[in-house]
Structure formats: structure tokens, C-alpha cells
Short mmCIF file of C-alpha atoms in Angstrom, two decimals:
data_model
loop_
_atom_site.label_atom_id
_atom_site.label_comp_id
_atom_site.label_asym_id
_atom_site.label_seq_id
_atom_site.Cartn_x
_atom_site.Cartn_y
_atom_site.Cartn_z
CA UNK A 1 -33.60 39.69 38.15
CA UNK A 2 -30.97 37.10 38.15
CA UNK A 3 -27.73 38.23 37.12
CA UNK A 4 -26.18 37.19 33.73
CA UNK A 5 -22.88 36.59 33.23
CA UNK A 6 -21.51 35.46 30.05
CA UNK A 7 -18.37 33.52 30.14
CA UNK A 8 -16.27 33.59 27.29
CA UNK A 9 -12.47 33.01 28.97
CA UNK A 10 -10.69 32.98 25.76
CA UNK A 11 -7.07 32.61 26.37
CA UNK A 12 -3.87 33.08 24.18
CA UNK A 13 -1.38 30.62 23.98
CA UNK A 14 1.92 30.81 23.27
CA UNK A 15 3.01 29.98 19.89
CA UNK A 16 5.73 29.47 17.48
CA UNK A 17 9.41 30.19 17.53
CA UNK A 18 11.09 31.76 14.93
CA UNK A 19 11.06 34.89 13.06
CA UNK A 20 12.16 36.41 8.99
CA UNK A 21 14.90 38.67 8.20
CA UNK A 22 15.83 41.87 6.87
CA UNK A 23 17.79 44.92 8.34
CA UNK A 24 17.78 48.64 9.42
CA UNK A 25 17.63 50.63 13.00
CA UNK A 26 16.10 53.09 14.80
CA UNK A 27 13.20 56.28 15.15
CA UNK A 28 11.25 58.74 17.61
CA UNK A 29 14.63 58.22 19.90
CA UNK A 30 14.48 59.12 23.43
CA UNK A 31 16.10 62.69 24.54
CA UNK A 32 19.00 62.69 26.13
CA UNK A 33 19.45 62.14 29.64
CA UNK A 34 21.17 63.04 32.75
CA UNK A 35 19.02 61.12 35.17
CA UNK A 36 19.92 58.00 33.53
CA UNK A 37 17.04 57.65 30.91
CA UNK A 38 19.48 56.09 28.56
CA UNK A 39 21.06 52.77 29.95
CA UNK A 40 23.53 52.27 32.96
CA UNK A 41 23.76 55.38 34.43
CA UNK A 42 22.61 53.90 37.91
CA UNK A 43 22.32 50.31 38.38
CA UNK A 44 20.98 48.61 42.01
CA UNK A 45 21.75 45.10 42.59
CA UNK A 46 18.72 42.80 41.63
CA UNK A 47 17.20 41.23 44.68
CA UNK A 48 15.95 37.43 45.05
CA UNK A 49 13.26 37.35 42.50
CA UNK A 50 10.91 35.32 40.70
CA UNK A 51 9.76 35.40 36.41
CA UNK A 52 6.38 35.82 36.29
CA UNK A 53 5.87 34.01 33.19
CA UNK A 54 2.54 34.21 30.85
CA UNK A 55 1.98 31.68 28.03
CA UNK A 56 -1.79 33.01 28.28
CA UNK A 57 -3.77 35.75 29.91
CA UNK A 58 -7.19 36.86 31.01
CA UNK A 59 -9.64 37.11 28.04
CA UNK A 60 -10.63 40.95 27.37
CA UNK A 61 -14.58 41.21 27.00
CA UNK A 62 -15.26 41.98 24.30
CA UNK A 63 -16.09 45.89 23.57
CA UNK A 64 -14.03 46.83 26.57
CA UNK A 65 -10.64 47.53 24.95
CA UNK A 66 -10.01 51.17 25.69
CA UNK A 67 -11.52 53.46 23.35
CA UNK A 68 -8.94 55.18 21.11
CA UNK A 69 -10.02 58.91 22.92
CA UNK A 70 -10.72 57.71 26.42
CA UNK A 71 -8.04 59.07 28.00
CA UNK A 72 -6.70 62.37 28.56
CA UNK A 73 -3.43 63.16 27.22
CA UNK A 74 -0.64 61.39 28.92
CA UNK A 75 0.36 64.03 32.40
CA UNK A 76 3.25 66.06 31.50
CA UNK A 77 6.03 65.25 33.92
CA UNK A 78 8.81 67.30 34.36
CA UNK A 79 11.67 67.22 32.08
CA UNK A 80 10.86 63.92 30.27
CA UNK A 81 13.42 62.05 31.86
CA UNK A 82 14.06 62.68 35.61
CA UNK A 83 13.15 60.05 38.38
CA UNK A 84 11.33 56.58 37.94
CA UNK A 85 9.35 56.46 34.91
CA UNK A 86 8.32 53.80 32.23
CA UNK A 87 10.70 53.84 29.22
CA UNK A 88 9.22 52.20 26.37
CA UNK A 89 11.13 49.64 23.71
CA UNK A 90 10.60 48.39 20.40
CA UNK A 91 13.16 45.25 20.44
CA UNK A 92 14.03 43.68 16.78
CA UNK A 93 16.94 41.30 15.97
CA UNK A 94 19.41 42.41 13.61
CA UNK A 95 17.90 40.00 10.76
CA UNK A 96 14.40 41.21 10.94
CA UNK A 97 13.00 44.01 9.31
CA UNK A 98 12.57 47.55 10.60
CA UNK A 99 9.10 48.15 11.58
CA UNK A 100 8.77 50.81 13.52
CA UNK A 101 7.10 53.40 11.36
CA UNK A 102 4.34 50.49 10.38
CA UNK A 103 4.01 49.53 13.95
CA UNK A 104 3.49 53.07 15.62
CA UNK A 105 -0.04 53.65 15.32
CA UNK A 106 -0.33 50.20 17.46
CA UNK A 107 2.16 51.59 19.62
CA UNK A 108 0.07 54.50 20.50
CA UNK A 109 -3.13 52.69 21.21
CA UNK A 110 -1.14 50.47 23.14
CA UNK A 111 -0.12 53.79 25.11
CA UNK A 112 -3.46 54.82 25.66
CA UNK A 113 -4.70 51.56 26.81
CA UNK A 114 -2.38 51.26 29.48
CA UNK A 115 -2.99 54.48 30.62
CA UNK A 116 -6.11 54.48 30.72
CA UNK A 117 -6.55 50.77 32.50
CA UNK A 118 -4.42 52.82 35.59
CA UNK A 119 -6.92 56.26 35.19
CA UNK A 120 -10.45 53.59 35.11
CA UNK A 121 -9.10 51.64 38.23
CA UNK A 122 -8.03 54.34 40.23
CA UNK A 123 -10.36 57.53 39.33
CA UNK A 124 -13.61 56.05 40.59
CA UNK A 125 -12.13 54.92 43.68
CA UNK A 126 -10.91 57.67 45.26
CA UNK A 127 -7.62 58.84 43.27
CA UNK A 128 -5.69 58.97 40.06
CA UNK A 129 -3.16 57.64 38.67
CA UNK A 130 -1.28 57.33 35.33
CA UNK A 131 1.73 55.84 34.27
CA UNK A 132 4.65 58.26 34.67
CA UNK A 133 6.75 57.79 31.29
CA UNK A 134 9.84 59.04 29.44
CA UNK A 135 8.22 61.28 27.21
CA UNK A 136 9.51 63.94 25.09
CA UNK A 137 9.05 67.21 27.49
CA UNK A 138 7.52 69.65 24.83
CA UNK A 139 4.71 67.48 23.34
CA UNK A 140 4.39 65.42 26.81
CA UNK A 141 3.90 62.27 24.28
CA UNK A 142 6.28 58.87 25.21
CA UNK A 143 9.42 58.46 23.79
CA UNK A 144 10.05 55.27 22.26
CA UNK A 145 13.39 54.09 21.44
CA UNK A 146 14.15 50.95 19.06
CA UNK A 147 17.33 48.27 20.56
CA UNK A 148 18.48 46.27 17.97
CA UNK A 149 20.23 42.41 19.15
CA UNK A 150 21.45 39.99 17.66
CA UNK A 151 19.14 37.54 15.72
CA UNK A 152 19.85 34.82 18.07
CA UNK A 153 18.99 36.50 21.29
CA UNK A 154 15.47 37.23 19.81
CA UNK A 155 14.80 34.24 18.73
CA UNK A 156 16.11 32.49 22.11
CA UNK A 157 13.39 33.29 23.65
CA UNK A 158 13.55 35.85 27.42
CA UNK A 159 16.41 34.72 29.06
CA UNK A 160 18.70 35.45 25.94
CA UNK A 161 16.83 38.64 25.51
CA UNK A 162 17.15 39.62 28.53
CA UNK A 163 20.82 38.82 29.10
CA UNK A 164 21.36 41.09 25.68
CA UNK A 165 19.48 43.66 27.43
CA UNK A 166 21.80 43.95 30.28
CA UNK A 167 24.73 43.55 28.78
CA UNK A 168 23.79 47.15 27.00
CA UNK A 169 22.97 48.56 30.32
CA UNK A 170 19.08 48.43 30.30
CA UNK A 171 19.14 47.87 34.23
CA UNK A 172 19.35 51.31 35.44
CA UNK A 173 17.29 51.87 38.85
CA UNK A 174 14.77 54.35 37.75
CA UNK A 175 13.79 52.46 34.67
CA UNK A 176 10.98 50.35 33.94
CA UNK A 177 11.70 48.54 30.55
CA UNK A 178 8.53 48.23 29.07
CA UNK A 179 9.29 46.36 25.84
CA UNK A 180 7.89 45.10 22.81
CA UNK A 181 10.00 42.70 21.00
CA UNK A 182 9.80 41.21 17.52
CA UNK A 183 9.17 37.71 18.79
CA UNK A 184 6.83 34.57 19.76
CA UNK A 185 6.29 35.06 23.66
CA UNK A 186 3.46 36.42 25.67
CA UNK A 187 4.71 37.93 28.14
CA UNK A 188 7.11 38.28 30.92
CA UNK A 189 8.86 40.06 33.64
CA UNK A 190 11.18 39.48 36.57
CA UNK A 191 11.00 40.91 40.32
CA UNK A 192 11.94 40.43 43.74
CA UNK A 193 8.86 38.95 45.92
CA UNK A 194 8.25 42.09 48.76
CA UNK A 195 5.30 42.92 49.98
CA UNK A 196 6.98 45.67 52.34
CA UNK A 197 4.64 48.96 51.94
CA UNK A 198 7.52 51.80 52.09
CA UNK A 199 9.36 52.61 48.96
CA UNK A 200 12.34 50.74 49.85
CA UNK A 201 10.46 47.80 48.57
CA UNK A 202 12.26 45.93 45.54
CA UNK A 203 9.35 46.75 43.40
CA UNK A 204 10.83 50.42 42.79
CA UNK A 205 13.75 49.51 40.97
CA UNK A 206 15.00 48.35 37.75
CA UNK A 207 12.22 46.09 35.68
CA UNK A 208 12.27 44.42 32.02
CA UNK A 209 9.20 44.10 30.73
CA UNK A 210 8.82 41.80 27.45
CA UNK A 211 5.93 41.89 25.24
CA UNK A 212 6.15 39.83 22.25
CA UNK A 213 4.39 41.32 19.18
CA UNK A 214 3.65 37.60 17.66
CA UNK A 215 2.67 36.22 20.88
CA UNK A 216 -0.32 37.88 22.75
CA UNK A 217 -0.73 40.96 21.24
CA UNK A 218 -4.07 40.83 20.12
CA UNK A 219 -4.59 41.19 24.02
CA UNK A 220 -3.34 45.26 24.35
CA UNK A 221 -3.61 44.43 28.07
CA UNK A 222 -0.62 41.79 28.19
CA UNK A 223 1.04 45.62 28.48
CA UNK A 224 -0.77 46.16 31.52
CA UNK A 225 -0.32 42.53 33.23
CA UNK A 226 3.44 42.47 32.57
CA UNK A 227 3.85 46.53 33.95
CA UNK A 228 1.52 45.99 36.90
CA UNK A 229 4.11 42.60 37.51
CA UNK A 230 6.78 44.86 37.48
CA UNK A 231 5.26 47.39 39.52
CA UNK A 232 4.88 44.78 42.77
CA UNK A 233 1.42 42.53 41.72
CA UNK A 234 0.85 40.04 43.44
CA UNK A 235 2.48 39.17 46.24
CA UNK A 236 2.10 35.71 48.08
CA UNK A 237 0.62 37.20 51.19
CA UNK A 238 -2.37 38.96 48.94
CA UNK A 239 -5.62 37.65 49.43
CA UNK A 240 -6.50 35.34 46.45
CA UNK A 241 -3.16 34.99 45.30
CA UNK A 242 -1.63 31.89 43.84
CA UNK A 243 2.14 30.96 43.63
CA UNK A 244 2.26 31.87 40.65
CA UNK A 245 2.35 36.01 41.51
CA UNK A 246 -1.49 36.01 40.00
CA UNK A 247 -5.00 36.03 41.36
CA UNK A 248 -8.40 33.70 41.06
CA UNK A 249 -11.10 36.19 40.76
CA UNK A 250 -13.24 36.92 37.61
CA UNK A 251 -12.73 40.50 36.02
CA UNK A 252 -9.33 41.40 37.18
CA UNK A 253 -6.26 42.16 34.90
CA UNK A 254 -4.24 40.30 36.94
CA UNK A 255 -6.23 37.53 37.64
CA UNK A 256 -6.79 34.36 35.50
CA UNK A 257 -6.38 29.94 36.59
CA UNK A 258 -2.67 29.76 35.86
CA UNK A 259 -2.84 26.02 37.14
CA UNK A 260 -1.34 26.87 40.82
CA UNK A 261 -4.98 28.32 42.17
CA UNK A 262 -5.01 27.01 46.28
CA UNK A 263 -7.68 24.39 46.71
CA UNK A 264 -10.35 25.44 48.56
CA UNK A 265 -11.20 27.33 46.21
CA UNK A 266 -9.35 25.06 42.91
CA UNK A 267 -11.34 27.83 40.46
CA UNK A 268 -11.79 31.17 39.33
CA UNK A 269 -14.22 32.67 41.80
CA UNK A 270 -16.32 35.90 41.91
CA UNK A 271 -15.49 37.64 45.34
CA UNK A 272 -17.09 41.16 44.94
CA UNK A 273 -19.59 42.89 42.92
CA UNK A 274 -16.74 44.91 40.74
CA UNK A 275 -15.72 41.64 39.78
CA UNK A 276 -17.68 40.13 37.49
CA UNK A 277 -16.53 38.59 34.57
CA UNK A 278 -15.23 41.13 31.79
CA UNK A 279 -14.79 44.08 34.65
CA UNK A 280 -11.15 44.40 33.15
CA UNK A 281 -10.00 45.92 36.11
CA UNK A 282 -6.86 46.30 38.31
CA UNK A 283 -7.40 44.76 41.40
CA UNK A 284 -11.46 44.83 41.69
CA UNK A 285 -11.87 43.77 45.50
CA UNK A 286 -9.13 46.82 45.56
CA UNK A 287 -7.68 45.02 48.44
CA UNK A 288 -4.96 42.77 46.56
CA UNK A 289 -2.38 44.93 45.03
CA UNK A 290 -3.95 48.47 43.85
CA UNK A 291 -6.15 50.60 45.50
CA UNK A 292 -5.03 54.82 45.77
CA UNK A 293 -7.35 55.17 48.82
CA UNK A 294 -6.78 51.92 50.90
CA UNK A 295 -8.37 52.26 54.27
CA UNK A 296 -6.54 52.46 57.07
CA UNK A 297 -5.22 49.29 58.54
CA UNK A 298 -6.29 47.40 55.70
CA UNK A 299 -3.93 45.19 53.82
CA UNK A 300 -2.68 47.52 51.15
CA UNK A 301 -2.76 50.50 53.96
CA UNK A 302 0.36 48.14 55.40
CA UNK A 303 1.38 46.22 52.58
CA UNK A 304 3.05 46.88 49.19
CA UNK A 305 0.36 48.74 47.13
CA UNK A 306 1.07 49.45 43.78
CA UNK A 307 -0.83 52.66 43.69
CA UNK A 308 2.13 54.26 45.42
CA UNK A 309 4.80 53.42 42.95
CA UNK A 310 7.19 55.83 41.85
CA UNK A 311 6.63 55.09 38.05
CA UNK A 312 3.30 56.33 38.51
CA UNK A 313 1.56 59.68 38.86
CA UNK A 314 -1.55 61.46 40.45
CA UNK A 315 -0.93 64.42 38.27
CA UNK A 316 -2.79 64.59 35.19
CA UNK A 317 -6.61 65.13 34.32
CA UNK A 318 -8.81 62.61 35.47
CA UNK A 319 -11.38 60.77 32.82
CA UNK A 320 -13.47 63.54 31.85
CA UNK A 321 -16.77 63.28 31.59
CA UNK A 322 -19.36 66.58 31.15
CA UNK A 323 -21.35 67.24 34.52
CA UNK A 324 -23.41 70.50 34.20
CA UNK A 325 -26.55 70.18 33.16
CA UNK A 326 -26.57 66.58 31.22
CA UNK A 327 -28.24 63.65 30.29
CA UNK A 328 -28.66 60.08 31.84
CA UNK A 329 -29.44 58.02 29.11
CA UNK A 330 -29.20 54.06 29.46
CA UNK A 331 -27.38 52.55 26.76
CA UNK A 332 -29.57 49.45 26.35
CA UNK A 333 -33.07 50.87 26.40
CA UNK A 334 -32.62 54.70 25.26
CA UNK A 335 -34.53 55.33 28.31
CA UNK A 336 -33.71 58.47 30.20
CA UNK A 337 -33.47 58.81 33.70
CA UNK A 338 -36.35 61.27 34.07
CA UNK A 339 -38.29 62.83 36.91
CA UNK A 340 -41.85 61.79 37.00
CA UNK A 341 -44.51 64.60 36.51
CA UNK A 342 -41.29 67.02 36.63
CA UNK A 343 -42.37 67.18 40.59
CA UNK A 344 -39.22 67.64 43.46
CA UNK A 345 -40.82 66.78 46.17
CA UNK A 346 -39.00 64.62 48.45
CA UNK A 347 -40.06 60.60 47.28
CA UNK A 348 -40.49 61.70 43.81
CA UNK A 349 -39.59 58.80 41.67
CA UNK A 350 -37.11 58.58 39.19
CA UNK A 351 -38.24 56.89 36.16
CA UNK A 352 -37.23 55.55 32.51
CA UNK A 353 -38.84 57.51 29.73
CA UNK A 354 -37.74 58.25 26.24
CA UNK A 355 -34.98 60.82 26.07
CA UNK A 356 -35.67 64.31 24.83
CA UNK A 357 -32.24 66.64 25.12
CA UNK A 358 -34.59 70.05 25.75
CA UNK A 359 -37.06 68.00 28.74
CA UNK A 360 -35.88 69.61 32.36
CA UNK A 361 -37.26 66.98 33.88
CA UNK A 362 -34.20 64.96 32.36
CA UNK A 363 -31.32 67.19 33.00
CA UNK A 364 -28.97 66.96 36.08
CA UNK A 365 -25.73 67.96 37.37
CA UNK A 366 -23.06 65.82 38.74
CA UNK A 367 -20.75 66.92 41.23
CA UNK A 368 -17.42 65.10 41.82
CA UNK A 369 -16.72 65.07 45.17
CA UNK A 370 -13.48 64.63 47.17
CA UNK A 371 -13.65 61.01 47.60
CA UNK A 372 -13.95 60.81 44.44
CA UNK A 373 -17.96 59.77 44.30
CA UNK A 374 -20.77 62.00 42.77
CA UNK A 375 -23.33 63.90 43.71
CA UNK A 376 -26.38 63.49 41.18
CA UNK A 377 -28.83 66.58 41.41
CA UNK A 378 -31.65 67.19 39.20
CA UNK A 379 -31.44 70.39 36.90
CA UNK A 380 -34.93 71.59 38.21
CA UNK A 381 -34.04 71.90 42.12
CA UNK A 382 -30.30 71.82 42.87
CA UNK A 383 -30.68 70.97 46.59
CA UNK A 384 -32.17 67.51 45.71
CA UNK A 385 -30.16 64.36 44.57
CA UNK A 386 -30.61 61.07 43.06
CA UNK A 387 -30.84 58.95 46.28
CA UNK A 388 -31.65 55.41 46.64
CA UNK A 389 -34.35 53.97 48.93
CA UNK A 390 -32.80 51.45 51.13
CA UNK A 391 -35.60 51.00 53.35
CA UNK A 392 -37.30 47.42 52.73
CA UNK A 393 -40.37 47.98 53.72
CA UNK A 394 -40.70 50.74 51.32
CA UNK A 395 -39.23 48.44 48.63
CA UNK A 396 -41.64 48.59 45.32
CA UNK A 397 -41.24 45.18 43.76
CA UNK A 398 -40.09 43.10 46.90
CA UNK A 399 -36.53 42.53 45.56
CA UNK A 400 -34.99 45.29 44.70
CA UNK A 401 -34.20 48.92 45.62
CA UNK A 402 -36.04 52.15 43.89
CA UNK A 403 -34.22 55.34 43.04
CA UNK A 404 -35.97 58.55 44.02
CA UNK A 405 -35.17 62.29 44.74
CA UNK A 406 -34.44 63.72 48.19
CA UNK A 407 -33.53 66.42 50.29
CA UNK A 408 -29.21 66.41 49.64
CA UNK A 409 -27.98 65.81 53.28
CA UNK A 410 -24.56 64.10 52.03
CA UNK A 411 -25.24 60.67 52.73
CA UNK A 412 -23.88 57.31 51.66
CA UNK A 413 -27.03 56.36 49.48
CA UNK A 414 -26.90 60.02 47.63
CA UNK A 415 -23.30 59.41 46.70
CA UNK A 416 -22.21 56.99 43.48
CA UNK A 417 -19.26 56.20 42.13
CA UNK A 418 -19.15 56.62 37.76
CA UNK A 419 -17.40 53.36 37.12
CA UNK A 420 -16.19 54.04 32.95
CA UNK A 421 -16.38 50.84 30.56
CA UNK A 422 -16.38 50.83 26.93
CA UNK A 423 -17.42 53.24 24.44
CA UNK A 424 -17.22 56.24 26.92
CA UNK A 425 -20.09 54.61 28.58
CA UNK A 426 -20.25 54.29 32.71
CA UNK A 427 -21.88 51.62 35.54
CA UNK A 428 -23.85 54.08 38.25
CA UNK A 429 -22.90 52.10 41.25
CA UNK A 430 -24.46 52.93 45.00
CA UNK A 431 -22.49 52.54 48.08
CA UNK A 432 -23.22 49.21 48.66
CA UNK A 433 -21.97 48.16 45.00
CA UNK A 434 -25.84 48.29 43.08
CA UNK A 435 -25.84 49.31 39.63
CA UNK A 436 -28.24 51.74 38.76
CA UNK A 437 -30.53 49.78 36.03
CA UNK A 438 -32.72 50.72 33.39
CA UNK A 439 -36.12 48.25 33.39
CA UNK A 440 -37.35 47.55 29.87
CA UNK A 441 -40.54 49.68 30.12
CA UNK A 442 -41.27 53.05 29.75
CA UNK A 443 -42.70 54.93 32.96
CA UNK A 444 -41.31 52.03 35.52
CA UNK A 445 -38.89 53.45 38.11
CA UNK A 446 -35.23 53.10 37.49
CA UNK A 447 -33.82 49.71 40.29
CA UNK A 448 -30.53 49.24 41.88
CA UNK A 449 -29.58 46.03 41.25
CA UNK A 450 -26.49 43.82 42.06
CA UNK A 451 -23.83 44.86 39.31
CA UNK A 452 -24.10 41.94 36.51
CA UNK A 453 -21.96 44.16 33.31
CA UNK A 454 -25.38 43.76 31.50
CA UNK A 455 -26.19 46.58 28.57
CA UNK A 456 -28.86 48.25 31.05
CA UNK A 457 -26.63 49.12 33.53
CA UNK A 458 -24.47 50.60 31.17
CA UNK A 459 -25.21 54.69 31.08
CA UNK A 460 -24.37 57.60 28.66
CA UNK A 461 -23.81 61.01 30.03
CA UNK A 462 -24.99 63.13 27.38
CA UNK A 463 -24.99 67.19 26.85
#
């Protein structure tokens, strides 16, 4: 089976210039602050930096825009306002009209989208993380607070914006300025270039972060790109990096041909399994700018990572998906994974069959374990689990491997890693980055394939 990818890089340009008028000010304002939530209270001197700049992005695939439910509630933090956190903007000149209360329900999707794009790239990989926002403390929910300029800083474009912005005192060191401003650009953001991995690096101060809601917006993750920017992504000495503070590999959030790629390669490439096109990840060879569980010695083990930032969190509930007694049911066929002749023996099979909620033989439990991977045992003996032959010469169909049950002894082919895409549905993926894949008949044995983001490798865990 030959993988398929489907290659749609739609990008969004930027466009236009000016904007229409009208008047009025501000809701939902942020509490007040002692730790310097509102502007100026501590300001650090901005290091040597460079504008990442975005007149387009990397296409979302289609269908994998985070689900309005698919994250759990934003992690409470505190008292709303202490430390580094993420303060979000709405940014309007003083001719245009107030539209706040029309834009919020965006707002909030755009909220859970970027949290969730931080939960799915760090949950299955051995931690968590969220973004750790000014929020109001007794609902937990972000705090958004309007900034009205002047007409002509808006419509300057993100230098005049931005120079507006400090002149008010939006440069406070434990801010992140994530703003979205009644204007034409994609998006932005400014940093100092540091790859140095302790948290003196110049990624953990002050950032502005401009959105612009007639730009790119119908991309919710220009949020993400800009943030992650902000945050320390990517530096020059990451692997696949280009000048330009992106990357060149297919699927990543951060990645797309911004005209500086190095040549060898002089194109978008695809450089691990994770990364296939549409992956909509952060950092899918998780050795470029984000990983929470870097190995040790590894580049982001002694490098800037951008899992450590301050402005994020490991508190919080991780995607939640039910585990006791469940279904595995492929999203493609319909096809259960099912247990052929009900039997437990070690080398029983694991096959597709069609998917009956009250047939043992389809039930299992799944058992998150502390590197984050699961444990996949079937309902009718809990001391077996869903284990993948890797032995070729016991290979069914010459090319690829078999699924099967077997004694649990805690090895590397009985763990896998529940990799969430769209529509609460989740990639099974082995140790060595196979996709557990549904075949197109009833009765054949479930395959591990290479990873392609094809419908039968998409599962549904079902009650």
C-alpha cells in the first residue's frame, strides 16, 4: 500500500490596505493587576531581534481545524494575572467600529484552537502543555481587553502599530501580546534570535503578537504561528530551518517555503512519518523547537525548546478520551478492531469486523502510561495487549506488519501513542511510527502501515 498524500498547499496572501469608520471602546476588560497584567509595570530592554514577518502561511487540511469541544477547559492558573502569561488584544483604530461583542464567539474558537494545537503536540509525546493566559481567576476563561489607536497607526500597517503599542506601555516583561487587530496583515511578531536553553533566553520576555482580522484569519492557526514565534521558534541553528525563523517540512505549523529554504534541499520535504502533509503539528520531527520530553543530549535537551516557556503550563487536564472498556472503531470502514473467534491465546489475530457496542470480543481498555503511550488490552483477558508482530518472517502479506494479542510484558511494540486529529478522531501509531490501519474487508487482520493521514488510519474510541 503506497502512501497517499494529497497536496493542497493553499496559502493566504496578504491583501489590501485600508479599513471603514465608526467609533466606540471597550468590553470583558482584564482584572486588575499587581504583577503587571496591565501595561508598563515592568519593562526589560528588547534584545537584538529579528520580525518574523508572514504575508502567507501553511495551508490547514482541511477537517483538521480544532473541533469546537476538543479541548478541556483552559488550566486555571493562579490569580489570573501573576507571572508570564499570554494577554490577549482586540486592537481597533479610533475610526472603525466597535466589534467586539460580534467578534467574540470567533475569539473563543480562536482560544480553543490555540490551546488545543499546544495540548495535541505535546500530550501524545510525553507531556502537556497549554498556554498559560490572563484569565479571569473565578471562571478560569481569558480575559480579553480591547486598545483603541489612532486610525492612522492601524492603517500603517505593524511598525506604526506597534510603536502605538509601546508608547501605552504594552512591553511589560511577563507579557505576551497576543493581538488581533482590525487590519489587512497576516501576521507578525518580533524577537531576539537565542537559541540558549535556560530561561534567561530572550524568548521569555516581552512579545507583540499581531494578527490581522482581514488578513489571514480564515487560517485560526496564524494565532498559533505568530505565539509559537514569540515563544522562541525557530532558531537558525534548528535543523531544517531557513533564515527566515521557519522550517521546510510538510505538516508542521511552523513550517511552510517562505522563499529562503537552503538548497540542498530548495523544497518542502517530508523528514519523518508525523510529518506528512496536513499533520498540523508543532514541530513533528519534535526535534526543532517543541518537544516536552526531549531526550537527553538531543538538540532541544541543550537548546532553546519552547516546551519550557514560562507562558506555558503542564497543569491542566490532558485531551480526554474514555479508556475503560471501549470501542476501536475505524473511521473509514466502520470496521471494529475485533478479536477473532473471541480466543486470547497468545498470536490471536486482531481483525476488522463490523462493530457491535455489546460484542466482548470488541471491547478493550486503554491505559495511559507515564510516558505518555498506551497500553491496549482486550476487555476479555486484561493481561493481554494489542501488540504488533515485528518479526518478518512471520509477516502475513510480505509487506507489512500484523497486529495480534500477547502476553503484556511492557514492551516497545505493546505500547502506542493516540495521536488526536479532527473530529475527536485519533492515528494508533507503534513505536516505530506505523499507523494502525483498517483493510477494506471484513475478517482481514488489522496492518501497521507507514502513517499516510488516510481515513483508515483514522480511529474512534467509542463507549
Amino acid at each position: 500500500m503506497a502512501p497517499v498524500r494529497a497536496r493542497s498547499r493553499l496559502m493566504r496572501a496578504l491583501t489590501g490596505a485600508a479599513l471603514t469608520g465608526g467609533l466606540l471602546a471597550a468590553v470583558l476588560q482584564s482584572p486588575a493587576v499587581a504583577d503587571g497584567g496591565s501595561p508598563a509595570a515592568v519593562t526589560a530592554a528588547r534584545p537584538v531581534e529579528q520580525a518574523f514577518v508572514d504575508n502567507e502561511l501553511p495551508a490547514t487540511s482541511p477537517g483538521r481545524q480544532a473541533p469546537a469541544a476538543a479541548s478541556a477547559a483552559v488550566a486555571c492558573e493562579g490569580d489570573g494575572v501573576s507571572g508570564k502569561r499570554v494577554q490577549l488584544l482586540y486592537i481597533r483604530g479610533d475610526a472603525d467600529p466597535d466589534r467586539f461583542n460580534q467578534l467574540l464567539p470567533e475569539f473563543r474558537a480562536r482560544i480553543t484552537n490555540l490551546n488545543f494545537r499546544f495540548a495535541s503536540s505535546s500530550d501524545p509525546f510525553g507531556g502537556h502543555r497549554e498556554v498559560r493566559f490572563v484569565q479571569n481567576p473565578s471562571t478560569c476563561e481569558p480575559t480579553i481587553d480591547t486598545v483603541v489607536l489612532p486610525q492612522a497607526a492601524v492603517n500603517g500597517g505593524p511598525d506604526t502599530v506597534r510603536a502605538e503599542m509601546d508608547k501605552r506601555g504594552y512591553n511589560n516583561s511577563n507579557r505576551k501580546y497576543l493581538s488581533w487587530v482590525e487590519n489587512t496583515i497576516c501576521g507578525i511578531t518580533w524577537r531576539g534570535i537565542d537559541d540558549r536553553p535556560d530561561q534567561g533566553n530572550s524568548a521569555t520576555g516581552t512579545g507583540l503578537v499581531l494578527s490581522g482580522i482581514k488578513g489571514c484569519w480564515d487560517n485560526r492557526d496564524v494565532d498559533v504561528h505568530e505565539l509559537t514565534h514569540s515563544l522562541g521558534a525557530v532558531n537558525p541553528s534548528a535543523k531544517y530551518s531557513t533564515p527566515a525563523g521557519h522550517c521546510y517540512v510538510y505538516g508542521d505549523l511552523l513550517c511552510y517555503d517562505d522563499h529562503s529554504i537552503p538548497n540542498p534541499p530548495g523544497k518542502m520535504i517530508e523528514a519523518d512519518p508525523d510529518c506528512h502533509d496536513g499533520a498540523n503539528l508543532l514541530d513533528c520531527t519534535h526535534d526543532m523547537y517543541f518537544n516536552p520530553n526531549p531526550a537527553p543530549g538531543s538538540y532541544l535537551a541543550t537548546h532553546w525548546n519552547v516546551a519550557n516557556s514560562p507562558y506555558l503550563t503542564s497543569n491542566g487536564t490532558p485531551l480526554q478520551l474514555p479508556t475503560g472498556n471501549v470501542g476501536i472503531v475505524n473511521a473509514h470502514t466502520g470496521y471494529s478492531a475485533d478479536i477473532a473467534n473471541s480466543a486470547t491465546g497468545d498470536g490471536t489475530r486482531v481483525m476488522t469486523w463490523g462493530y457491535k457496542a455489546d460484542d466482548l470480543a470488541q471491547r478493550w481498555n486503554l491505559e495511559r502510561l507515564s510516558d505518555g503511550r498506551y497500553r491496549i488490552s482486550p476487555l476479555l483477558n486484561n493481561t493481554k495487549a494489542l501488540d504488533f508482530n515485528n518479526d518478518r518472517s512471520r509477516v502475513v502479506d510480505g509487506t507489512s506488519y500484523f497486529t495480534q494479542l500477547w502476553n503484556y510484558a511492557g514492551t516497545d511494540n505493546q505500547k502506542w501513542t493516540l495521536r488526536p486529529v479532527s473530529g475527536g478522531k485519533y492515528e494508533i501509531v507503534g513505536y516505530d511510527n506505523g499507523c494502525l490501519t483498517s483493510p477494506t474487508t471484513a475478517g482481514t487482520v488489522l496492518g501497521v502501515w507507514q502513517c499516510n493521514g488516510n481515513d483508515n488510519q483514522r480511529w474512534r474510541i467509542t463507549l
